[in-house]
CSV table of C-alpha atoms in Angstrom, one decimal:
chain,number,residue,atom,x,y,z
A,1,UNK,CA,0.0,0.0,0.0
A,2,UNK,CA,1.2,3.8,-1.0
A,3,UNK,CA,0.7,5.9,2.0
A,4,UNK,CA,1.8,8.9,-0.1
A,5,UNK,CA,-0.7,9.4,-2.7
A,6,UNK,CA,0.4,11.4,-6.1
A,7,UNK,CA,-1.8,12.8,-8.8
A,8,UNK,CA,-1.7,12.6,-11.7
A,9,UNK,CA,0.4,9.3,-12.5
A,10,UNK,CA,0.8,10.7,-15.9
A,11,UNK,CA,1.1,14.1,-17.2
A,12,UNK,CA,1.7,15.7,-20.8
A,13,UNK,CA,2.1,19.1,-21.1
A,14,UNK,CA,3.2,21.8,-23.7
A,15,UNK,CA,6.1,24.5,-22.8
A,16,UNK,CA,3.5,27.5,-22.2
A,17,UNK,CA,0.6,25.5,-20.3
A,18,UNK,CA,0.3,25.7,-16.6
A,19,UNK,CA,-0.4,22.4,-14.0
A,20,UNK,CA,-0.2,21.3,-10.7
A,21,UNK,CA,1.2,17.8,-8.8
A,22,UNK,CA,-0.7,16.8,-6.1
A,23,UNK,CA,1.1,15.1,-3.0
A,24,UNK,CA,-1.3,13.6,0.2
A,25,UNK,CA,-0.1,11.8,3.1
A,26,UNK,CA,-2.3,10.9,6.4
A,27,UNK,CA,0.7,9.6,8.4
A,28,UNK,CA,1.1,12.9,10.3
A,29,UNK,CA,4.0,13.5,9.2
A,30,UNK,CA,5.3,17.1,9.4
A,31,UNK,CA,8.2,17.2,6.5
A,32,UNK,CA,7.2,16.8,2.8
A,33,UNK,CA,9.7,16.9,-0.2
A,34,UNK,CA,9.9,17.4,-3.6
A,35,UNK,CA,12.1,15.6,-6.0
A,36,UNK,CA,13.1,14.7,-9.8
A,37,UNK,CA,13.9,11.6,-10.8
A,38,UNK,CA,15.3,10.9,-14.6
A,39,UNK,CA,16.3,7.6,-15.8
A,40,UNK,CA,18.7,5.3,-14.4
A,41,UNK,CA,19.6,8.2,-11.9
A,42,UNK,CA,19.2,9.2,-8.2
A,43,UNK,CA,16.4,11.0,-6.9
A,44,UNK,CA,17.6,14.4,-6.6
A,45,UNK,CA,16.2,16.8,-3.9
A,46,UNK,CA,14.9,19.7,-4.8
A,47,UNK,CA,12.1,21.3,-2.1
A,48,UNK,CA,11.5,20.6,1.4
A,49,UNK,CA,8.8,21.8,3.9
A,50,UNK,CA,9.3,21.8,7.5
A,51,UNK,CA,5.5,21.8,9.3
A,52,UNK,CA,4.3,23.7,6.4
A,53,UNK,CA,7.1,26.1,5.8
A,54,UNK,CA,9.7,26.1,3.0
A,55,UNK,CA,12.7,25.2,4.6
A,56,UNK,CA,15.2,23.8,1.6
A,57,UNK,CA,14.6,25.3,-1.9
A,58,UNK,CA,18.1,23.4,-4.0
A,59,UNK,CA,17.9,26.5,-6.4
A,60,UNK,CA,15.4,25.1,-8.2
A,61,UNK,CA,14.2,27.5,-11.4
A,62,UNK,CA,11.3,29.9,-10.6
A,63,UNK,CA,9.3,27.6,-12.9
A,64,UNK,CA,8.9,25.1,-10.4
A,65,UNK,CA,6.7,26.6,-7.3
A,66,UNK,CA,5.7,24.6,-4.5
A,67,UNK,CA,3.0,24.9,-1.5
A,68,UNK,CA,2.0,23.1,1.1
A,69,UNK,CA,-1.5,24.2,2.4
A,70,UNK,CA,-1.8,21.9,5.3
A,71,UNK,CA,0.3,19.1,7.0
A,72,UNK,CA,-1.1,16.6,5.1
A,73,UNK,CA,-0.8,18.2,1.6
A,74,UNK,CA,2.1,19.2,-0.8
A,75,UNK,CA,1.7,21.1,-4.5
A,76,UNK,CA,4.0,21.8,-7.3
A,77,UNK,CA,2.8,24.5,-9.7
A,78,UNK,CA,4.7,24.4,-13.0
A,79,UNK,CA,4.7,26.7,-15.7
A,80,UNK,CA,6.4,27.7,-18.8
A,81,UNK,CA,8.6,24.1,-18.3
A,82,UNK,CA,11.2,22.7,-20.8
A,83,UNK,CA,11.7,19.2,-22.7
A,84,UNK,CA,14.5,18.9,-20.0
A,85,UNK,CA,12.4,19.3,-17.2
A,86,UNK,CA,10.9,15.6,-18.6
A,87,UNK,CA,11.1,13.5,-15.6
A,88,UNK,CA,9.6,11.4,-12.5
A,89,UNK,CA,8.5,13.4,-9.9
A,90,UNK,CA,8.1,12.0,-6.6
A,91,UNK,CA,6.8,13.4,-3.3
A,92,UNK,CA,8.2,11.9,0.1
A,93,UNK,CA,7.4,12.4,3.6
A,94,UNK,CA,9.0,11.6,7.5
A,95,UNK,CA,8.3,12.2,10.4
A,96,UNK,CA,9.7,15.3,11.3
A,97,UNK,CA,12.3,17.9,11.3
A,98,UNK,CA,15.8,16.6,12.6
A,99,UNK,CA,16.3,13.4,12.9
A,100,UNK,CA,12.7,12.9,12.1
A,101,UNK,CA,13.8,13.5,8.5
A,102,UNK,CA,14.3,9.7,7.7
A,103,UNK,CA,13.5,7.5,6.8
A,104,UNK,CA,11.3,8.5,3.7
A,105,UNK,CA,7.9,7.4,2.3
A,106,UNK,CA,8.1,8.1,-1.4
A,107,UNK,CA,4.6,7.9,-3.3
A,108,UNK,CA,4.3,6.8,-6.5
A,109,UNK,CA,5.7,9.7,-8.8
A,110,UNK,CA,4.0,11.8,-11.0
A,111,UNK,CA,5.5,11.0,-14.6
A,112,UNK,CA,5.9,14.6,-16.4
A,113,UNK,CA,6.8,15.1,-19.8
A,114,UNK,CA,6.9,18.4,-22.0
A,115,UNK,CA,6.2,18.9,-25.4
B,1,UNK,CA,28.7,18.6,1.5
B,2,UNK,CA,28.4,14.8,1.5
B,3,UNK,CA,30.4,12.8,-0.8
B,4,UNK,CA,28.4,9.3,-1.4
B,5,UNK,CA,29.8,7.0,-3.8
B,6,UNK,CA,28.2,3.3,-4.4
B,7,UNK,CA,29.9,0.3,-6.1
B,8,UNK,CA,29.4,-1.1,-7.9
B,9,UNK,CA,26.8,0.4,-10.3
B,10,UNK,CA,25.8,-3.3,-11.8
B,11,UNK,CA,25.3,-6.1,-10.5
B,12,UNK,CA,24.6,-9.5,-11.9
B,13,UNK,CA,24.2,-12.9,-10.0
B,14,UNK,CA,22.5,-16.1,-10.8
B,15,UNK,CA,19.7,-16.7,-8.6
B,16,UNK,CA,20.4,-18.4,-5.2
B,17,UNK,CA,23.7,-16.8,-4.9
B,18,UNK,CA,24.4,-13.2,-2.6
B,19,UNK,CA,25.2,-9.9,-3.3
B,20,UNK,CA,27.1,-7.3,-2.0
B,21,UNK,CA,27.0,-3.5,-2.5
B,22,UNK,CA,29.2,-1.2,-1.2
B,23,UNK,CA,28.7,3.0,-0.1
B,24,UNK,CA,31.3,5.0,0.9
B,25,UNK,CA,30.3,8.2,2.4
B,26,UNK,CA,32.4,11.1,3.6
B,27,UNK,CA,30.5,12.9,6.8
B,28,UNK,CA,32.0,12.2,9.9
B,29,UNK,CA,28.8,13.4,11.3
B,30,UNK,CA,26.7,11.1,9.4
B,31,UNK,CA,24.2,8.9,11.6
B,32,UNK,CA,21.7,7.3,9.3
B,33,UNK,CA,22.4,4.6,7.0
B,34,UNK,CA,19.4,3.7,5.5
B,35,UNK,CA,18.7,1.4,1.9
B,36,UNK,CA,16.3,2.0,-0.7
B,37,UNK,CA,15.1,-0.4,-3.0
B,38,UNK,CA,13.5,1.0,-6.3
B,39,UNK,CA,11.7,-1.6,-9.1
B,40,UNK,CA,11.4,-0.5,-12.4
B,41,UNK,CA,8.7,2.4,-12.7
B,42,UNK,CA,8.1,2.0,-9.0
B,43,UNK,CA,8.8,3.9,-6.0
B,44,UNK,CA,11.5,4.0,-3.9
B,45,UNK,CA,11.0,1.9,-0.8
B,46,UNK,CA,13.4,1.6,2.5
B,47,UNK,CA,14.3,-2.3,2.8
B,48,UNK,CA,16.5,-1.8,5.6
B,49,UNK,CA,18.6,1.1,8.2
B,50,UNK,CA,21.1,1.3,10.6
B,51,UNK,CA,22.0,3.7,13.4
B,52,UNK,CA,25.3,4.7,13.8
B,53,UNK,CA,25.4,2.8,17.6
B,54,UNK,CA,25.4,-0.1,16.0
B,55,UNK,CA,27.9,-2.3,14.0
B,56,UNK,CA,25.5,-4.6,12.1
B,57,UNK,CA,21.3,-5.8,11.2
B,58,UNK,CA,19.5,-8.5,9.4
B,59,UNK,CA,16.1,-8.7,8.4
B,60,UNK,CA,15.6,-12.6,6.9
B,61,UNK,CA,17.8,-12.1,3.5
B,62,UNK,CA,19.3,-9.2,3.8
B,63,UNK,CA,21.5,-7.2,6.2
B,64,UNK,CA,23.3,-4.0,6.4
B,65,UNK,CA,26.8,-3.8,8.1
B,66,UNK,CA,28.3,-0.5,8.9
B,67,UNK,CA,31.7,0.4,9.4
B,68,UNK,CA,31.8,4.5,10.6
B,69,UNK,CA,36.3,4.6,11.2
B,70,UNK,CA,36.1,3.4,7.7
B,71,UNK,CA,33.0,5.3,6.7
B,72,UNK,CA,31.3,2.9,4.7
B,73,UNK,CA,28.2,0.9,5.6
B,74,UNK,CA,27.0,-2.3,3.2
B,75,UNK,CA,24.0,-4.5,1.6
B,76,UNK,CA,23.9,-8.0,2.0
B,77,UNK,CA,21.8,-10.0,0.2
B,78,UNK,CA,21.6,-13.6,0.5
B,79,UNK,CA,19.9,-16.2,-1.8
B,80,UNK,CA,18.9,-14.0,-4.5
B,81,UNK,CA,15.4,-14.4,-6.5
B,82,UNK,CA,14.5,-12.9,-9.4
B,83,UNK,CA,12.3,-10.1,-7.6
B,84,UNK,CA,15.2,-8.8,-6.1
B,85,UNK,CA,16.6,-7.3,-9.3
B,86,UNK,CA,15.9,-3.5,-8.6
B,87,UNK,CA,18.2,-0.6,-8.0
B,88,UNK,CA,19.1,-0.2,-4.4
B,89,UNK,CA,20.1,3.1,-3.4
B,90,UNK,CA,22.2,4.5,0.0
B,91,UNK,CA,21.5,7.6,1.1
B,92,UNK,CA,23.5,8.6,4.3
B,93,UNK,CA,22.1,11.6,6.5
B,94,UNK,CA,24.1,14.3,8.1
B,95,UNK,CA,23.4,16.8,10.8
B,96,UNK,CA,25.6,19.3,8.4
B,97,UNK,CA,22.3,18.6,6.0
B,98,UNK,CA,20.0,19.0,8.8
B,99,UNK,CA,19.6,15.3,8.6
B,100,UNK,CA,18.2,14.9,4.8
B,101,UNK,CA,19.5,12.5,3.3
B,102,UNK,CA,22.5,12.0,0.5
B,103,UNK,CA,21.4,9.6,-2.1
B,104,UNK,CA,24.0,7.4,-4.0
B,105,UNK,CA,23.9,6.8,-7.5
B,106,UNK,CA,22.2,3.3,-7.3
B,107,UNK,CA,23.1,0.1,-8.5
B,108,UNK,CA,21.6,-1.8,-10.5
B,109,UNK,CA,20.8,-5.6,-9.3
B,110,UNK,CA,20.3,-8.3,-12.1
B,111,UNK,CA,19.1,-11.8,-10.5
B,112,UNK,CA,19.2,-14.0,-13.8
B,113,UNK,CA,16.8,-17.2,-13.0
């Protein structure tokens, strides 16, 4: 069973449209990340939130904005994205701050590609 | 920041034998030593951790061995299946990262029938 639940699975989009990745968890956890995933690579960090504030942004282009409007939910706006921004994106969560960072519950990914 | 190497990037075993994959990290504050398991389009999952106060654990087939004066910790897998075959990533934590973690590059774990 996912306890991190991502929507959409699958997304398609063109370099001017505008979406959204959706990231729920019920665990009570109180840190939620952000990261891209290409092939045959690691996944590589990109936001975190910290009970509900933005805590780590890896210099991630403006294009890219998270939110997190509760505990239990996590958002990634995109908009005006390139072909190389084509990835998996997967949401995580832990415990907490600290040492309550790990260990991670990854959801399924949202799989992005750009047009 | 943290240094995290993996070796080797494949690996390919008949089924029934064990495998071994090493990471190397470079924090001497790291704590957390923690192994992901990721199938092909899946997520990653943790298969097994270990605490820095500790030297070694096993959970039925597999087992992770740490050695922090060396700074290297290990995966252990024993009697391979097929359904093993994923890529199994490390991914230390440091308190100089405010305890995220640093994820290898992965290896990737062929269990030929």
């Amino acid at each position: 069973d996912t306890e991190v639940t991502q929507t959409p699975k699958h997304l398609v989009m063109g370099m001017t449209n505008k979406k959204s990745l959706k990231c729920e968890q019920h665990m009570g956890h109180r840190a939620m990340y952000w990261y891209k995933q290409k092939a045959k690579k690691p996944p590589e960090l990109m936001f975190v939130y910290s009970y509900e504030k933005l805590s780590i942004n890896e210099s991630v282009p403006s294009r890219f904005s998270p939110e997190c409007p509760n505990s239990s939910l996590l958002n990634l706006h995109l908009h005006a994205l390139q072909p190389e921004d084509s990835a998996l994106y997967l949401c995580a969560s832990s415990p907490g701050r600290g040492v309550g960072n790990q260990p991670q519950h990854f959801g399924d990914g949202t799989r992005l590609s750009i047009l | 920041g943290e240094n995290v190497e993996q070796h080797p990037s494949t690996l390919s075993v008949q089924e029934g034998d064990s495998a071994v994959i090493k990471c190397t990290y470079s924090d001497s504050a790291s704590n957390y030593f923690p192994w992901y398991k990721q199938e092909l389009g899946k997520r990653p999952q943790l298969i097994i951790d270990i605490r820095s106060n500790v030297g070694e654990k096993k959970d039925q087939r597999i087992a992770v061995t740490l050695n922090k004066t060396a700074k290297h910790f290990s995966l252990h897998i024993t009697e391979t299946q097929p359904e093993d075959s994923a890529v199994y990533f490390c991914a230390p934590d440091s308190i100089r990262r405010s305890y995220i973690p640093t994820f290898g590059r992965g290896t990737s774990l062929i269990v030929h029938p």
